[in-house]
mmCIF file of C-alpha atoms in Angstrom:
data_model
loop_
_atom_site.group_PDB
_atom_site.id
_atom_site.type_symbol
_atom_site.label_atom_id
_atom_site.label_comp_id
_atom_site.label_asym_id
_atom_site.label_seq_id
_atom_site.Cartn_x
_atom_site.Cartn_y
_atom_site.Cartn_z
ATOM 1 C CA MET A 859 -0.266 0.089 -0.026
ATOM 2 C CA LYS A 860 1.736 3.641 -1.252
ATOM 3 C CA TYR A 861 1.407 6.061 1.575
ATOM 4 C CA ARG A 862 0.698 9.819 1.626
ATOM 5 C CA SER A 863 1.250 11.282 4.155
ATOM 6 C CA VAL A 864 2.620 9.582 8.207
ATOM 7 C CA PHE A 865 -1.960 10.274 9.186
ATOM 8 C CA ASP A 866 -2.453 6.665 6.755
ATOM 9 C CA ILE A 867 0.248 5.399 8.754
ATOM 10 C CA ILE A 868 -0.426 6.816 12.789
ATOM 11 C CA GLY A 869 -4.587 6.891 11.522
ATOM 12 C CA PRO A 870 -7.233 9.020 11.618
ATOM 13 C CA VAL A 871 -8.297 11.229 15.052
ATOM 14 C CA MET A 872 -11.056 9.592 15.623
ATOM 15 C CA ILE A 873 -13.191 7.372 18.580
ATOM 16 C CA GLY A 874 -11.679 4.311 19.647
ATOM 17 C CA PRO A 875 -10.235 1.175 20.216
ATOM 18 C CA SER A 876 -9.966 0.376 16.633
ATOM 19 C CA SER A 877 -9.396 2.404 14.024
ATOM 20 C CA SER A 878 -10.587 -0.681 11.067
ATOM 21 C CA HIS A 879 -12.892 -1.634 13.211
ATOM 22 C CA THR A 880 -14.032 1.930 14.483
ATOM 23 C CA ALA A 881 -13.106 4.480 12.608
ATOM 24 C CA GLY A 882 -13.300 2.899 8.865
ATOM 25 C CA ALA A 883 -16.803 2.125 10.133
ATOM 26 C CA ALA A 884 -17.752 5.052 10.130
ATOM 27 C CA ARG A 885 -16.273 6.111 7.697
ATOM 28 C CA ILE A 886 -17.940 3.409 5.103
ATOM 29 C CA GLY A 887 -21.531 5.047 7.427
ATOM 30 C CA ARG A 888 -20.303 7.980 5.819
ATOM 31 C CA MET A 889 -20.251 7.571 2.615
ATOM 32 C CA ALA A 890 -22.937 4.382 2.266
ATOM 33 C CA ARG A 891 -24.924 7.762 3.477
ATOM 34 C CA ARG A 892 -24.014 10.443 0.731
ATOM 35 C CA LEU A 893 -24.442 7.243 -2.095
ATOM 36 C CA PHE A 894 -27.948 7.342 -0.815
ATOM 37 C CA GLY A 895 -28.294 11.110 -1.527
ATOM 38 C CA ARG A 896 -29.889 11.460 1.210
ATOM 39 C CA VAL A 897 -31.390 10.830 5.132
ATOM 40 C CA PRO A 898 -32.575 7.224 5.323
ATOM 41 C CA HIS A 899 -35.860 6.197 7.855
ATOM 42 C CA LYS A 900 -34.909 2.133 7.994
ATOM 43 C CA ALA A 901 -30.884 0.653 7.689
ATOM 44 C CA GLN A 902 -30.382 -2.580 7.761
ATOM 45 C CA ILE A 903 -26.834 -3.977 8.180
ATOM 46 C CA GLU A 904 -24.933 -6.926 7.757
ATOM 47 C CA PHE A 905 -21.490 -7.596 9.266
ATOM 48 C CA CYS A 906 -18.934 -10.319 7.943
ATOM 49 C CA GLY A 907 -16.622 -11.885 8.854
ATOM 50 C CA SER A 908 -14.344 -9.987 11.788
ATOM 51 C CA PHE A 909 -17.050 -7.915 12.346
ATOM 52 C CA ALA A 910 -19.763 -10.691 12.497
ATOM 53 C CA LYS A 911 -17.386 -11.872 15.527
ATOM 54 C CA THR A 912 -17.207 -8.158 17.646
ATOM 55 C CA TYR A 913 -19.310 -5.310 16.437
ATOM 56 C CA GLN A 914 -19.859 -4.864 19.784
ATOM 57 C CA GLY A 915 -16.714 -4.826 21.480
ATOM 58 C CA HIS A 916 -14.890 -2.753 18.454
ATOM 59 C CA GLY A 917 -18.435 -0.149 18.364
ATOM 60 C CA THR A 918 -18.239 -0.903 15.199
ATOM 61 C CA ASP A 919 -22.467 -1.027 15.474
ATOM 62 C CA VAL A 920 -21.832 2.516 17.134
ATOM 63 C CA ALA A 921 -19.671 3.672 14.528
ATOM 64 C CA ILE A 922 -21.471 2.604 11.401
ATOM 65 C CA VAL A 923 -24.382 4.017 12.373
ATOM 66 C CA GLY A 924 -23.021 7.649 13.666
ATOM 67 C CA GLY A 925 -21.804 8.278 9.882
ATOM 68 C CA LEU A 926 -25.229 6.987 8.655
ATOM 69 C CA MET A 927 -26.012 9.973 10.514
ATOM 70 C CA GLY A 928 -23.228 12.166 9.328
ATOM 71 C CA PHE A 929 -20.587 12.015 12.517
ATOM 72 C CA ASP A 930 -17.129 12.548 11.525
ATOM 73 C CA THR A 931 -14.497 9.867 13.230
ATOM 74 C CA HIS A 932 -13.403 11.704 15.269
ATOM 75 C CA ASP A 933 -17.256 12.511 16.712
ATOM 76 C CA PRO A 934 -18.424 11.915 20.556
ATOM 77 C CA ARG A 935 -21.771 11.135 19.810
ATOM 78 C CA ILE A 936 -20.697 7.901 18.325
ATOM 79 C CA LYS A 937 -20.850 6.722 21.310
ATOM 80 C CA ASP A 938 -24.563 7.555 21.190
ATOM 81 C CA ALA A 939 -25.261 6.993 18.160
ATOM 82 C CA LEU A 940 -27.952 3.882 18.307
ATOM 83 C CA LYS A 941 -29.849 5.852 20.905
ATOM 84 C CA ILE A 942 -29.695 9.347 19.201
ATOM 85 C CA SER A 943 -30.819 7.139 16.056
ATOM 86 C CA GLU A 944 -33.380 6.135 17.896
ATOM 87 C CA ASP A 945 -34.516 10.018 18.483
ATOM 88 C CA ILE A 946 -35.089 11.258 15.429
ATOM 89 C CA GLY A 947 -35.937 8.087 13.833
ATOM 90 C CA LEU A 948 -33.902 5.915 12.031
ATOM 91 C CA ALA A 949 -34.827 2.642 12.492
ATOM 92 C CA VAL A 950 -32.138 0.350 12.721
ATOM 93 C CA SER A 951 -31.485 -3.543 12.260
ATOM 94 C CA ILE A 952 -27.044 -5.242 12.164
ATOM 95 C CA THR A 953 -27.254 -9.137 11.720
ATOM 96 C CA THR A 954 -24.371 -10.693 11.014
ATOM 97 C CA VAL A 955 -23.856 -13.537 8.491
ATOM 98 C CA ASP A 956 -20.857 -16.044 8.322
ATOM 99 C CA SER A 957 -18.686 -15.774 4.132
ATOM 100 C CA PRO A 958 -15.808 -16.641 4.518
ATOM 101 C CA GLU A 959 -15.728 -15.136 0.692
ATOM 102 C CA GLU A 960 -15.838 -11.669 2.273
ATOM 103 C CA HIS A 961 -12.634 -9.092 3.473
ATOM 104 C CA PRO A 962 -13.455 -9.764 6.785
ATOM 105 C CA ASN A 963 -14.400 -6.838 7.694
ATOM 106 C CA THR A 964 -17.360 -6.321 5.623
ATOM 107 C CA ALA A 965 -20.357 -3.440 5.813
ATOM 108 C CA TRP A 966 -23.571 -4.574 3.099
ATOM 109 C CA ILE A 967 -25.856 -1.620 4.366
ATOM 110 C CA ARG A 968 -29.456 -1.034 3.097
ATOM 111 C CA LEU A 969 -31.043 2.617 3.058
ATOM 112 C CA GLU A 970 -34.217 3.460 2.353
ATOM 113 C CA ASP A 971 -37.077 6.143 2.843
ATOM 114 C CA GLU A 972 -40.180 6.291 0.707
ATOM 115 C CA ALA A 973 -38.389 6.864 -1.742
ATOM 116 C CA GLY A 974 -36.818 4.127 -3.014
ATOM 117 C CA ALA A 975 -33.749 2.103 -1.682
ATOM 118 C CA MET A 976 -30.270 1.506 -2.789
ATOM 119 C CA ARG A 977 -27.947 -1.384 -1.008
ATOM 120 C CA VAL A 978 -24.377 -0.730 -0.965
ATOM 121 C CA LYS A 979 -21.039 -2.381 -0.342
ATOM 122 C CA GLY A 980 -18.228 -1.371 1.444
ATOM 123 C CA ILE A 981 -14.578 -2.483 3.587
ATOM 124 C CA SER A 982 -11.946 -1.267 6.197
ATOM 125 C CA VAL A 983 -8.410 -1.367 4.740
ATOM 126 C CA GLY A 984 -6.713 -0.578 8.342
ATOM 127 C CA GLY A 985 -5.812 2.915 9.919
ATOM 128 C CA GLY A 986 -9.029 4.508 9.021
ATOM 129 C CA LYS A 987 -9.033 3.367 4.340
ATOM 130 C CA ILE A 988 -12.356 2.259 3.520
ATOM 131 C CA ALA A 989 -13.320 0.833 -0.301
ATOM 132 C CA MET A 990 -17.232 1.528 -1.416
ATOM 133 C CA LEU A 991 -17.039 -1.763 -3.411
ATOM 134 C CA GLU A 992 -20.843 -1.496 -4.964
ATOM 135 C CA ALA A 993 -23.507 0.054 -4.508
ATOM 136 C CA ASP A 994 -27.146 -0.705 -6.866
ATOM 137 C CA GLU A 995 -25.128 -3.654 -8.694
ATOM 138 C CA PHE A 996 -22.500 -1.248 -10.031
ATOM 139 C CA GLN A 997 -19.477 -2.529 -9.264
ATOM 140 C CA MET A 998 -16.392 0.467 -7.442
ATOM 141 C CA ASN A 999 -13.531 1.340 -5.715
ATOM 142 C CA LEU A 1000 -13.980 4.075 -4.172
ATOM 143 C CA SER A 1001 -12.026 5.252 -0.900
ATOM 144 C CA GLY A 1002 -13.850 8.756 -0.015
ATOM 145 C CA ASP A 1003 -10.354 10.107 -0.522
ATOM 146 C CA ALA A 1004 -10.860 12.882 -3.643
ATOM 147 C CA TRP A 1005 -13.658 14.749 -5.163
ATOM 148 C CA THR A 1006 -15.763 12.225 -6.435
ATOM 149 C CA ALA A 1007 -18.384 13.220 -9.877
ATOM 150 C CA PHE A 1008 -20.906 10.105 -9.723
ATOM 151 C CA VAL A 1009 -21.955 10.149 -13.569
ATOM 152 C CA PHE A 1010 -25.273 7.771 -14.314
ATOM 153 C CA HIS A 1011 -25.922 7.525 -17.342
ATOM 154 C CA LYS A 1012 -27.418 5.516 -20.310
ATOM 155 C CA ASP A 1013 -24.492 3.194 -22.213
ATOM 156 C CA GLN A 1014 -23.440 5.100 -25.256
ATOM 157 C CA PHE A 1015 -20.396 5.583 -27.458
ATOM 158 C CA GLY A 1016 -19.326 8.454 -26.464
ATOM 159 C CA LEU A 1017 -20.388 9.203 -24.245
ATOM 160 C CA ILE A 1018 -17.050 9.404 -21.317
ATOM 161 C CA ALA A 1019 -15.172 11.552 -23.608
ATOM 162 C CA SER A 1020 -17.438 14.100 -23.251
ATOM 163 C CA VAL A 1021 -17.619 14.114 -20.096
ATOM 164 C CA ALA A 1022 -13.692 13.672 -19.842
ATOM 165 C CA SER A 1023 -14.078 16.701 -22.388
ATOM 166 C CA VAL A 1024 -16.494 19.176 -19.103
ATOM 167 C CA LEU A 1025 -13.470 18.775 -17.339
ATOM 168 C CA ALA A 1026 -10.509 19.615 -18.733
ATOM 169 C CA ASP A 1027 -12.645 22.798 -20.245
ATOM 170 C CA ARG A 1028 -12.409 23.798 -16.358
ATOM 171 C CA ARG A 1029 -9.214 22.724 -15.861
ATOM 172 C CA ILE A 1030 -9.848 19.506 -13.778
ATOM 173 C CA ASN A 1031 -7.438 16.985 -13.841
ATOM 174 C CA ILE A 1032 -8.661 13.521 -13.409
ATOM 175 C CA ALA A 1033 -6.322 11.197 -11.290
ATOM 176 C CA ARG A 1034 -9.217 7.941 -11.923
ATOM 177 C CA MET A 1035 -12.657 6.746 -13.195
ATOM 178 C CA GLU A 1036 -13.654 3.678 -13.553
ATOM 179 C CA MET A 1037 -17.226 3.045 -16.078
ATOM 180 C CA SER A 1038 -20.387 0.314 -14.150
ATOM 181 C CA ARG A 1039 -22.981 -1.214 -16.825
ATOM 182 C CA LYS A 1040 -25.388 -3.604 -15.727
ATOM 183 C CA ALA A 1041 -25.169 -4.352 -19.579
ATOM 184 C CA LYS A 1042 -24.294 -3.415 -23.103
ATOM 185 C CA GLY A 1043 -26.965 -0.403 -23.668
ATOM 186 C CA GLN A 1044 -28.310 -0.044 -20.917
ATOM 187 C CA GLU A 1045 -27.611 2.162 -17.058
ATOM 188 C CA ALA A 1046 -23.986 2.241 -16.004
ATOM 189 C CA LEU A 1047 -22.067 4.769 -13.642
ATOM 190 C CA LEU A 1048 -19.335 6.691 -14.160
ATOM 191 C CA ILE A 1049 -17.478 7.363 -11.384
ATOM 192 C CA ILE A 1050 -14.720 9.914 -11.403
ATOM 193 C CA GLU A 1051 -12.168 11.355 -9.003
ATOM 194 C CA THR A 1052 -10.290 14.416 -9.597
ATOM 195 C CA ASP A 1053 -7.379 16.818 -7.623
ATOM 196 C CA GLU A 1054 -9.661 19.630 -7.378
ATOM 197 C CA GLU A 1055 -12.905 21.153 -6.621
ATOM 198 C CA ILE A 1056 -15.615 20.006 -8.921
ATOM 199 C CA SER A 1057 -17.704 22.931 -9.414
ATOM 200 C CA ALA A 1058 -21.425 22.313 -9.532
ATOM 201 C CA PHE A 1059 -21.638 24.535 -12.486
ATOM 202 C CA ALA A 1060 -18.987 21.578 -13.849
ATOM 203 C CA GLY A 1061 -21.915 18.919 -13.093
ATOM 204 C CA SER A 1062 -23.933 21.324 -14.251
ATOM 205 C CA GLN A 1063 -22.474 20.835 -17.895
ATOM 206 C CA ILE A 1064 -21.848 17.294 -17.616
ATOM 207 C CA ALA A 1065 -26.029 16.670 -16.417
ATOM 208 C CA GLY A 1066 -26.647 18.513 -19.606
ATOM 209 C CA ILE A 1067 -24.794 15.700 -21.220
ATOM 210 C CA ALA A 1068 -27.142 13.771 -23.471
ATOM 211 C CA ASP A 1069 -27.874 10.446 -21.782
ATOM 212 C CA VAL A 1070 -26.728 11.565 -18.687
ATOM 213 C CA ALA A 1071 -29.687 10.632 -16.136
ATOM 214 C CA HIS A 1072 -28.132 12.771 -13.641
ATOM 215 C CA VAL A 1073 -25.056 13.326 -11.719
ATOM 216 C CA ARG A 1074 -23.495 13.940 -7.722
ATOM 217 C CA ILE A 1075 -20.504 15.872 -6.496
ATOM 218 C CA LEU A 1076 -19.322 14.851 -3.986
ATOM 219 C CA PRO A 1077 -16.047 16.722 -1.788
ATOM 220 C CA PRO A 1078 -13.244 14.013 -0.217
ATOM 221 C CA LEU A 1079 -15.372 12.378 3.463
#
């Protein structure tokens, strides 16, 4: 693994006890909330592997629920997240599953409100770092460490070039790009991580491209 700073080695500022089981879980929850795009009314959390065995002792449950409510890794409210979720009407259920094929620190989260639902998969890879691997059957490998554009679109020739052109015109450098589609010519998701901030204006330009359904711009976690 390549470390970009000393903070990648010593870990994040956080409520303990574990960078992978607590800070990482909080970041998974926050990223799931961002992908959902709004305040969920229900959250069904499924822990696998090490998460499933130690989530209560390591505070993985309160961390991930805190993240779903937008709490950062160092937020003291994390320790009371389950109680706070009850107070605000967020219905939380937690189950565990024995899935040897999954990463040891895996969480599946299904978020729901009256407008719809989304199921996401996240893993904690150590030192508070995470990877979001799936959202509504779209495959991804998302860290949340950079400005990110999510472009939901119809799989169509030339669309990626059109999106890249908008960013180039705004002098926004692409750091990483990945595309996932459900089938040729059907629903697809283009994910672009950039070195610079993606402005709302750039997002609106991308949204105006033919065959783009909608765009979501997220800042770094």
